[in-house]
Amino acid sequence: MPAWLTRQRWLLLVATAFSLYLAVLLVTAFRSQEQLRDATEARLLTDNQQLAIVLGDFLSDQRMFVLNLADSHEIETFLTNKALGMSMRYGLNANLYAIEESFRRKLSQKVVLGTQVYNRILYFDETGELLVDTTPGTKPPTPPALAPESGPELTIDGEHGRIVAATSVDYRGQPGGTLMTVANLALLSRYLNSSAQDLGMRQLIIDDSGRELTTRGKPVLGGVASPPLAALPPNRLTRLESMAGLSASELSKHYDLVLRVPIAGAPIALVTILPTSALYGHITSRRFLYFATAVPFVLVLTAFWYDRMRQRTERLEADVRESNRNREELRHHNDALKAEIERRETLERQLRESQERYRTYIEHAPEGIFVADATRRFIDANPAACTMVGFTREELVSMTITDLAPRGLAEEHAKLFKAVQRNGPREIEMRLRRKDDAEIIVHLRAVALPDGIVLGFCLDITARKRAEEQIHTLAYFDPLTGLPNRRLLMDRLRQAMVGSGRERSYGALFMLDLDHFKDLNDTQGHDVGDQLLTEVATRLTACVRRDDTVARVGGDEFLVVAKRLGPDQSTAAVQAELIAEKVHQALGKPYALIEGRLAHYSNASIGVALFHGQEVTIEVLLKQADVALYQAKNAGRDTIRFFNPEMQATIDARAAMEAALRDAIRRRELQLYYQPQVNRDGRITGAEALLRWLPPSLEPIPPDRFIPVAEETGLILPIGAWALAQGCARLAGWQKEPATADLTLSLNVSARQFHQPDFVAQVWGQIKRFEIDPAKLKLELTESALIDRVDEMIERLHRLKGLGVGISLDDFGTGYSSLSYLKRLPLDEIKIDQSFVRDITHDQNDAAIVRAILAMSRSLGLDVIAEGVETQEQRAFLLRHGCEHYQGYLFGRPGPIEDFPAPLAGHGVQPAEIFTN
Ligand SMILES: Nc1nc2c(ncn2[C@@H]2O[C@@H]3COP(=O)(O)O[C@H]4[C@@H](O)[C@H](n5cnc6c(=O)[nH]c(N)nc65)O[C@@H]4COP(=O)(O)O[C@H]3[C@H]2O)c(=O)[nH]1
């Protein structure tokens, strides 16, 4: 079945076919019914015409009858006698009597349908006198004036219900009077179809005024003339409703059709009125047929219309569904669009706000912010940037980044710019040229943006850099000779030892001491002594290779580190001896002091210790050189001595020290001394706990002697743990008394102790154990404790800070820290080393270092405490330059807690047993 032939279509087709079939049937029926209708009408007409002929014949008989009477021999006899002059009395009356008798006979003879046709026969003479009357007694009708030779005249007298026929009597060309017959008008009704009434039809005869003359049964018109009936077109079936005057008449209530057939020879007509049903009752009504014919078409049309409507409805429904779906989609799209618009508006608003916010940040940012496009041309700069380089914003936007480069650095700046564009953010320190041609150092953070734009955040670190450089120079170089000082020497020596191990070659440490230098100083003064030291430095430097190190580590003490002396000990020893000899000779030459006016001869004692990698620690190596120097001096000065196995005795002494320390620990000969720390008003704010070895019946052994041994041997770990517990116990005691509750306690932590992985846990354990306020505990760390595994140590410091403990950086200035490194440490306090404080009032360098440290600490927001303050001058100097915390003999020496100023001494809490071995 094809797709288009759906169930509905199938039904439609069947309905159409059936309807067409029905239509054909109906048309056929319609046509046959029409024929039947025509035939019925024709028969009705024929019937009526035949009846009219019969009636016409009847009337014609009347004429003939009167004509025949006029020609009767009785009348002729009469007229002849009359013409002969016979008088009435004697003959004519007899003739008239004969006429009358003859007439009477004729009357009775003329019978139609069993009824006598004529009622009366009358004969008038030519004057109009009635001669013969078959029915005397009633008023005779008036004879009409007939023209001679004219035929008989027939008058229908509806009023009197008679048909009067009159003819003139002609006697040999002379008028012989008038003869009249009167017939019963009702006789005509006898001819009318009696069965018509049964069929619902009525037949009547009307005159030319429309008056009803005869009727069978009840009169139809009720005696009233109906002119429209008389005016009906003859022999045609006419609908009453179409006729003026009849359409609304009483007649039209019962009848629909009328047929008038004129009757020949008289002014009358036969009228048949009938209802449609009487004529067409057996014929299916045309309306029905129309209707029946129309039904299939209507059905088909309806079906088609229905199908169309159904299709349109389906289409409409589909459209509606589609449109609903579209509307739904549209609504979704609309909602999504609205949400998107709202989201974008919010974003735009946020963007605007954020742009304004960022613009404000940028405008007020302390950092200089430069923006350059892909061609390196500045397109924006904030006020801080303009201030930094001295150009206005308008001037800057007409410049490129290389215009800010100092002479010779343009290419480097351009390269950096390209590198940022290619590889992303860069952080670098660089130099810039100001408008006044001054150079500044900036810390630049450059980031690349889309479209090649580069954003640069600059911090002017010129002042800091200068201070740093100054600190560095002052901290690592001997200001008199320009040689590295002890700190730098230690660093170089450590590097040399590491390098020696890596390169598998020996190196040597030379320790020199000028013989009798003190004498020169004392006799000629410090200036001359300084001249000698400067010259010694020059000669020493000339004796060694460029990458060897010559350092001045004390008044007349010099150290030389020589590297790469050979792969084996003997070669190295030879090389070292050569160098020592060379030095010895160089230093032994005369010195022209005081501008050549004083010739001075000086010798040096030299101790040499070879090293190979890190077979011994740096401290041991120094000790070895020291021992060798000691030997040289003992040997009468001006000599060179190598450290040798015999010198091992000194080392052994160290081992003995370790053993003694172990015993001391066991015997609990260690004790914490407390040295007060004060503020600018001299009020005690806390104390530093310092370890003391107190052997019975001997002088206390200072920590400088036993702590290095403890560190080397690892004994510092239990000692440090004990000191921590002891310190916390002391703090707990202080916390109990209002007078001491605010005191802080600084505890020294050695590098080895700090490097223990569980160190933070140990500290926390003691804090919990003694329930102390962690903020009152300060841990003092030296820079050397933080040099290895920097990130891990910084993270550990952060965890300590997280406990609430304070962190103090001990011996500041003696280490190697750069400011940028220090910035990363979470410090609370910096402790200026006593070596700087000692000569602060008369040594410009130390004073400058201390000033720089104080300024730097201020900028980093750190507290500063100066240690080793012994004099009021030192305190005054420090106070003047912003140092507000002090520690030193001026305020109190380290001592047992009992010596601590009352009432601060009392109330200690004894920790439990501390030593495990
Ligand atoms: N000339 C002079 N010296 C002053 C003055 N004021 C204080 N001092 C001394 O300076 C040193 C300060 O301690 P430090 O720098 O931490 O230096 C300490 C510290 O590094 C270490 N040390 C002391 N106790 C401990 C401890 O419990 N554990 C660890 N790991 N090291 C400790 O031993 C070093 C030396 O300690 P001490 O001999 O007690 O020496 C102490 C102290 O007595 C002064 O006005 N003039």
Coordinates of C-alpha atoms in Angstrom, one line a residue, residues 34-467:
E34 CA -38.9 14.2 -14.2
Q35 CA -40.2 12.2 -17.2
L36 CA -42.9 10.8 -15.0
R37 CA -43.7 14.3 -13.8
D38 CA -43.9 15.6 -17.4
A39 CA -46.1 12.6 -18.3
T40 CA -48.4 13.2 -15.3
E41 CA -48.7 16.9 -16.2
A42 CA -49.4 16.0 -19.8
R43 CA -52.0 13.5 -18.8
L44 CA -53.7 16.0 -16.5
L45 CA -53.7 18.5 -19.4
T46 CA -55.0 16.0 -21.8
D47 CA -57.7 14.9 -19.4
N48 CA -58.8 18.4 -18.9
Q49 CA -58.7 19.3 -22.6
Q50 CA -60.8 16.3 -23.4
L51 CA -63.2 17.3 -20.7
A52 CA -63.2 20.8 -22.1
I53 CA -64.0 19.4 -25.6
V54 CA -66.8 17.4 -24.1
L55 CA -68.1 20.5 -22.4
G56 CA -67.6 22.5 -25.6
D57 CA -69.5 19.8 -27.5
F58 CA -72.3 20.0 -25.0
L59 CA -72.5 23.7 -25.5
S60 CA -72.3 23.3 -29.2
D61 CA -75.2 20.9 -29.0
Q62 CA -77.2 23.7 -27.3
R63 CA -76.5 26.0 -30.3
M64 CA -77.4 23.3 -32.8
F65 CA -80.5 22.5 -30.8
V66 CA -81.8 26.0 -30.8
L67 CA -80.9 26.3 -34.5
N68 CA -82.7 23.2 -35.3
L69 CA -85.7 24.4 -33.4
A70 CA -85.7 27.6 -35.4
D71 CA -85.8 25.6 -38.6
S72 CA -88.6 23.4 -37.3
H73 CA -91.6 23.1 -39.7
E74 CA -94.0 24.1 -36.9
I75 CA -92.3 27.6 -36.8
E76 CA -92.3 27.7 -40.5
T77 CA -95.9 26.9 -40.6
F78 CA -96.6 29.5 -38.1
L79 CA -94.7 32.1 -39.9
T80 CA -96.2 31.2 -43.2
N81 CA -99.7 31.4 -41.8
K82 CA -98.7 34.5 -40.2
A83 CA -97.4 35.8 -43.5
L84 CA -100.7 34.8 -45.0
G85 CA -102.4 36.9 -42.6
M86 CA -103.9 34.4 -40.5
S87 CA -105.2 35.8 -37.4
M88 CA -104.3 34.7 -34.1
R89 CA -107.7 33.7 -33.2
Y90 CA -108.3 31.5 -36.0
G91 CA -105.3 29.6 -36.9
L92 CA -102.3 31.1 -35.5
N93 CA -103.0 30.1 -32.0
A94 CA -103.2 26.6 -33.1
N95 CA -99.9 26.9 -34.8
L96 CA -98.4 28.3 -31.6
Y97 CA -99.9 25.5 -29.7
A98 CA -98.4 23.0 -32.0
I99 CA -95.0 24.7 -31.6
E100 CA -95.4 24.6 -27.9
E101 CA -96.2 20.9 -28.0
S102 CA -93.4 20.2 -30.3
F103 CA -91.1 22.1 -27.9
R104 CA -92.4 20.2 -24.9
R105 CA -91.6 17.0 -26.7
K106 CA -88.2 18.1 -27.5
L107 CA -87.6 19.1 -23.9
S108 CA -88.3 15.7 -22.7
Q109 CA -86.4 14.1 -25.5
K110 CA -83.1 15.9 -24.7
V111 CA -81.6 13.9 -21.9
V112 CA -78.0 13.7 -21.1
L113 CA -76.5 11.4 -18.4
G114 CA -80.1 10.6 -17.3
T115 CA -81.0 14.3 -16.8
Q116 CA -83.2 16.5 -19.0
V117 CA -81.0 19.0 -20.6
Y118 CA -83.4 21.9 -21.2
N119 CA -85.7 23.4 -18.8
R120 CA -87.5 25.9 -21.0
I121 CA -87.9 26.8 -24.7
L122 CA -89.2 30.3 -25.5
Y123 CA -90.2 31.8 -28.8
F124 CA -90.5 35.6 -29.2
D125 CA -91.8 37.3 -32.3
E126 CA -89.8 39.9 -34.0
T127 CA -91.2 42.5 -31.7
G128 CA -90.0 40.6 -28.7
E129 CA -93.4 39.4 -27.6
L130 CA -93.3 36.1 -26.0
L131 CA -95.2 33.7 -28.2
V132 CA -94.4 30.3 -26.8
D133 CA -93.1 29.4 -23.4
T134 CA -92.8 25.8 -22.3
T135 CA -92.6 26.8 -18.7
P136 CA -94.9 29.7 -18.1
G137 CA -95.3 31.3 -14.8
T138 CA -91.8 32.3 -14.1
K139 CA -90.2 35.4 -15.5
P140 CA -88.9 34.6 -18.9
P141 CA -85.4 35.7 -19.8
T142 CA -85.1 38.8 -22.0
P143 CA -84.4 37.9 -25.6
P144 CA -81.1 39.3 -26.8
A145 CA -80.9 41.7 -29.8
L146 CA -79.6 39.4 -32.4
A147 CA -78.5 40.6 -35.8
P148 CA -80.2 38.9 -38.7
E149 CA -78.1 36.2 -40.2
S150 CA -76.0 36.0 -37.1
G151 CA -75.6 32.5 -35.6
P152 CA -77.1 31.3 -32.4
E153 CA -75.8 33.1 -29.3
L154 CA -75.0 31.3 -26.1
T155 CA -75.2 33.0 -22.8
I156 CA -74.1 31.4 -19.5
D157 CA -76.1 32.9 -16.8
G158 CA -74.4 32.0 -13.7
E159 CA -76.7 34.1 -11.6
H160 CA -79.7 32.0 -12.4
G161 CA -77.7 28.9 -13.0
R162 CA -78.8 28.5 -16.7
I163 CA -77.4 28.3 -20.1
V164 CA -79.4 30.4 -22.5
A165 CA -79.1 29.8 -26.2
A166 CA -80.8 32.2 -28.6
T167 CA -81.1 32.4 -32.3
S168 CA -83.0 34.6 -34.7
V169 CA -85.7 32.9 -36.7
D170 CA -85.4 33.7 -40.4
Y171 CA -88.4 33.4 -42.6
R172 CA -87.6 33.8 -46.2
G173 CA -85.2 36.5 -45.6
Q174 CA -87.5 38.2 -43.1
P175 CA -87.1 38.2 -39.4
G176 CA -89.4 35.6 -37.8
G177 CA -88.7 36.3 -34.2
T178 CA -86.2 34.9 -31.6
L179 CA -86.0 31.4 -30.3
M180 CA -84.4 30.7 -26.9
T181 CA -83.5 27.6 -25.0
V182 CA -82.7 27.5 -21.3
A183 CA -80.6 24.6 -20.1
N184 CA -79.6 23.8 -16.6
L185 CA -76.1 25.1 -15.9
A186 CA -75.6 22.5 -13.2
L187 CA -75.7 19.9 -15.9
L188 CA -72.1 20.9 -16.8
S189 CA -71.0 19.6 -13.4
R190 CA -72.1 16.2 -14.3
Y191 CA -69.2 16.1 -16.8
L192 CA -66.6 17.0 -14.3
N193 CA -64.4 14.2 -12.9
S194 CA -66.1 13.0 -9.9
S195 CA -63.0 11.1 -8.7
A196 CA -60.9 14.1 -8.9
Q197 CA -62.1 15.3 -5.5
D198 CA -61.1 12.0 -4.0
L199 CA -57.6 12.6 -5.2
G200 CA -57.6 16.0 -3.6
M201 CA -58.2 17.8 -6.9
R202 CA -61.1 20.2 -7.6
Q203 CA -62.5 20.9 -11.0
L204 CA -64.7 23.9 -11.6
I205 CA -66.0 25.9 -14.5
I206 CA -65.6 29.6 -14.4
D207 CA -66.8 32.4 -16.6
D208 CA -64.6 35.1 -18.0
S209 CA -64.9 37.1 -14.8
G210 CA -63.6 34.3 -12.8
R211 CA -66.9 33.4 -11.2
E212 CA -67.4 29.8 -10.4
L213 CA -70.3 28.4 -12.5
T214 CA -70.5 24.9 -11.6
T215 CA -68.8 22.6 -9.2
R216 CA -69.1 19.2 -7.9
G217 CA -69.4 19.1 -4.2
K218 CA -68.6 22.2 -2.2
P219 CA -68.0 25.3 -4.1
V220 CA -64.4 26.2 -4.3
L221 CA -64.6 29.9 -4.6
G222 CA -67.5 30.5 -2.3
G223 CA -69.4 32.5 -4.9
V224 CA -66.9 35.1 -5.2
A225 CA -65.3 36.0 -8.6
S226 CA -61.6 35.4 -8.9
P227 CA -60.4 37.4 -11.8
P228 CA -56.9 36.0 -11.6
L229 CA -58.2 32.6 -12.3
A230 CA -59.8 33.9 -15.5
A231 CA -56.6 35.5 -16.5
L232 CA -54.5 32.4 -16.0
P233 CA -52.6 31.4 -19.1
P234 CA -54.6 28.6 -20.8
N235 CA -53.4 25.0 -20.9
R236 CA -50.6 25.6 -18.6
L237 CA -50.0 24.2 -15.1
T238 CA -49.3 27.2 -13.0
R239 CA -48.2 27.4 -9.4
L240 CA -50.6 29.4 -7.3
E241 CA -47.9 30.9 -5.3
S242 CA -46.5 32.5 -8.4
M243 CA -49.7 34.3 -9.2
A244 CA -50.6 37.8 -8.0
G245 CA -53.9 37.8 -6.2
L246 CA -53.9 34.1 -5.5
S247 CA -50.6 33.5 -3.7
A248 CA -52.1 34.6 -0.4
S249 CA -55.7 33.5 -1.0
E250 CA -57.7 31.0 0.9
L251 CA -57.2 28.8 -2.2
S252 CA -53.4 28.7 -1.8
K253 CA -53.8 27.3 1.7
H254 CA -54.9 23.9 0.3
Y255 CA -53.8 23.9 -3.3
D256 CA -50.6 24.5 -5.1
L257 CA -51.3 24.1 -8.8
V258 CA -54.0 25.3 -11.1
L259 CA -54.8 24.5 -14.8
R260 CA -57.2 26.5 -16.9
V261 CA -58.5 25.0 -20.1
P262 CA -60.8 27.3 -22.1
I263 CA -64.0 25.6 -23.3
A264 CA -64.6 26.3 -27.0
G265 CA -67.7 28.2 -28.0
A266 CA -68.3 29.9 -24.7
P267 CA -66.6 32.4 -22.4
I268 CA -66.0 29.8 -19.8
A269 CA -63.2 27.7 -18.9
L270 CA -62.5 24.5 -17.1
V271 CA -60.3 25.0 -14.0
T272 CA -58.6 22.3 -12.1
I273 CA -56.9 23.1 -8.8
L274 CA -55.0 20.6 -7.0
P275 CA -52.3 20.2 -4.4
T276 CA -48.9 19.1 -5.6
S277 CA -49.3 15.8 -3.7
A278 CA -52.4 15.0 -5.8
L279 CA -50.5 15.4 -9.0
Y280 CA -47.1 14.2 -8.0
G281 CA -47.9 12.2 -5.0
H282 CA -46.6 9.0 -6.6
I283 CA -43.6 10.9 -7.8
T284 CA -40.7 11.4 -5.6
S285 CA -40.5 15.0 -4.8
R286 CA -38.0 17.0 -6.7
R287 CA -36.7 18.6 -3.6
F288 CA -36.1 15.2 -2.1
L289 CA -34.3 14.2 -5.2
Y290 CA -32.3 17.4 -5.2
F291 CA -31.6 16.7 -1.7
A292 CA -30.9 13.1 -2.2
T293 CA -28.6 13.9 -5.2
A294 CA -27.0 16.6 -3.2
V295 CA -26.4 14.4 -0.2
P296 CA -23.6 12.2 -1.7
F297 CA -22.0 15.3 -3.2
V298 CA -22.3 17.0 0.1
L299 CA -21.0 13.8 1.8
V300 CA -18.1 13.6 -0.6
L301 CA -17.5 17.3 -0.2
T302 CA -17.9 17.0 3.5
A303 CA -15.5 14.0 3.4
F304 CA -13.0 16.0 1.3
W305 CA -13.6 19.0 3.4
Y306 CA -13.2 16.8 6.5
D307 CA -10.0 15.3 5.0
R308 CA -8.7 18.7 4.2
M309 CA -9.6 20.0 7.6
R310 CA -8.1 16.9 9.1
Q311 CA -4.9 17.4 7.1
R312 CA -5.0 21.1 8.0
T313 CA -5.7 20.3 11.6
E314 CA -2.9 17.7 11.6
R315 CA -0.6 20.3 9.9
L316 CA -1.8 22.9 12.3
E317 CA -1.2 20.6 15.2
A318 CA 2.2 19.7 13.9
D319 CA 2.8 23.4 13.3
V320 CA 1.6 24.1 16.8
R321 CA 3.7 21.3 18.2
E322 CA 6.6 22.5 16.2
S323 CA 5.9 26.1 17.2
N324 CA 5.5 25.0 20.8
R325 CA 8.8 23.2 20.6
N326 CA 10.3 26.1 18.9
R327 CA 8.8 28.4 21.4
E328 CA 10.1 26.1 24.2
E329 CA 13.5 26.1 22.5
L330 CA 13.2 29.8 22.0
R331 CA 12.3 30.2 25.7
H332 CA 15.3 28.1 26.6
H333 CA 17.5 30.1 24.3
N334 CA 15.9 33.3 25.7
D335 CA 16.5 32.2 29.2
A336 CA 20.0 31.1 28.3
L337 CA 20.6 34.4 26.5
K338 CA 19.2 36.3 29.4
A339 CA 21.4 34.4 31.8
E340 CA 24.3 34.9 29.5
I341 CA 23.5 38.7 29.2
E342 CA 23.2 38.9 33.0
R343 CA 26.4 36.9 33.4
R344 CA 28.2 39.1 30.9
E345 CA 26.8 42.3 32.5
T346 CA 28.0 41.1 35.9
L347 CA 31.3 40.1 34.4
E348 CA 31.6 43.5 32.6
R349 CA 30.6 45.3 35.8
Q350 CA 33.1 43.2 37.8
L351 CA 35.7 43.8 35.1
R352 CA 35.0 47.5 35.2
E353 CA 35.2 47.5 39.0
S354 CA 38.3 45.3 38.9
Q355 CA 39.8 47.6 36.2
E356 CA 39.1 50.6 38.4
R357 CA 40.4 48.8 41.4
Y358 CA 43.5 47.7 39.6
R359 CA 44.0 51.1 38.1
T360 CA 43.8 52.5 41.7
Y361 CA 46.3 49.8 42.9
I362 CA 48.6 50.6 40.1
E363 CA 48.3 54.4 40.5
H364 CA 49.0 54.0 44.2
A365 CA 51.4 51.1 44.1
P366 CA 54.7 51.7 45.7
E367 CA 56.3 49.6 42.9
G368 CA 57.0 51.3 39.7
I369 CA 54.9 49.6 36.9
F370 CA 56.0 50.0 33.3
V371 CA 54.0 48.7 30.3
A372 CA 55.7 48.3 27.0
D373 CA 54.2 47.1 23.7
A374 CA 55.7 44.5 21.4
T375 CA 58.0 47.0 19.8
R376 CA 59.5 47.8 23.3
R377 CA 57.8 51.2 23.3
F378 CA 56.4 52.3 26.7
I379 CA 52.6 52.6 26.5
D380 CA 51.9 53.2 30.2
A381 CA 53.6 53.8 33.5
N382 CA 52.4 54.5 37.0
P383 CA 53.4 57.5 39.1
A384 CA 55.8 55.4 41.2
A385 CA 57.6 54.4 37.9
C386 CA 57.8 58.0 36.8
T387 CA 59.2 59.1 40.1
M388 CA 61.7 56.3 40.0
V389 CA 63.2 57.3 36.6
G390 CA 62.4 61.0 36.8
F391 CA 60.5 61.1 33.5
T392 CA 56.9 62.2 33.1
R393 CA 54.5 59.7 31.8
E394 CA 54.2 61.7 28.6
E395 CA 58.0 61.5 28.1
L396 CA 58.0 57.8 28.9
V397 CA 55.4 56.9 26.2
S398 CA 57.7 58.5 23.6
M399 CA 60.6 56.3 24.7
T400 CA 61.5 52.6 24.4
I401 CA 62.9 50.4 27.1
T402 CA 66.4 50.7 25.8
D403 CA 66.2 54.4 26.3
L404 CA 66.3 53.7 30.1
A405 CA 69.3 51.4 29.8
P406 CA 72.6 52.8 31.1
R407 CA 75.4 53.2 28.5
G408 CA 76.4 49.8 27.1
L409 CA 73.5 47.9 28.5
A410 CA 70.9 48.7 25.8
E411 CA 71.5 45.4 24.0
E412 CA 71.2 43.4 27.3
H413 CA 67.9 45.1 28.1
A414 CA 66.6 44.4 24.6
K415 CA 67.6 40.7 25.0
L416 CA 65.9 40.5 28.4
F417 CA 62.7 42.0 26.8
K418 CA 62.8 39.4 24.1
A419 CA 63.4 36.6 26.6
V420 CA 60.4 37.6 28.7
Q421 CA 58.2 37.7 25.5
R422 CA 59.4 34.2 24.5
N423 CA 59.9 32.4 27.8
G424 CA 57.6 34.1 30.3
P425 CA 58.1 35.8 33.6
R426 CA 61.6 36.8 34.7
E427 CA 62.8 38.2 38.0
I428 CA 66.1 40.1 37.8
E429 CA 68.1 42.9 39.3
M430 CA 69.1 45.4 36.7
R431 CA 70.4 48.9 36.2
L432 CA 68.3 51.8 34.8
R433 CA 69.3 55.3 33.7
R434 CA 67.3 58.1 35.3
K435 CA 66.5 61.4 33.5
D436 CA 69.3 63.1 35.5
D437 CA 71.7 60.4 34.2
A438 CA 72.1 58.8 37.6
E439 CA 72.0 55.1 37.7
I440 CA 69.7 53.2 39.9
I441 CA 69.4 49.5 40.6
V442 CA 66.0 48.0 40.4
H443 CA 64.5 44.6 41.2
L444 CA 62.5 43.9 38.1
R445 CA 59.7 41.3 37.8
A446 CA 58.7 41.2 34.1
V447 CA 55.7 39.3 32.8
A448 CA 54.5 38.9 29.2
L449 CA 50.9 39.7 28.3
P450 CA 49.2 38.7 25.0
D451 CA 50.1 40.7 21.9
G452 CA 53.8 40.9 22.9
I453 CA 53.0 43.4 25.7
V454 CA 55.4 43.2 28.6
L455 CA 54.6 44.4 32.1
G456 CA 57.5 45.3 34.4
F457 CA 57.2 45.8 38.2
C458 CA 60.2 47.6 39.5
L459 CA 61.4 48.2 43.0
D460 CA 64.2 50.7 43.5
I461 CA 66.7 48.8 45.6
T462 CA 69.6 51.1 45.0
A463 CA 69.9 52.1 48.7
R464 CA 69.5 48.6 49.9
K465 CA 72.1 47.3 47.4
R466 CA 74.5 49.9 48.4
A467 CA 74.0 49.0 52.1

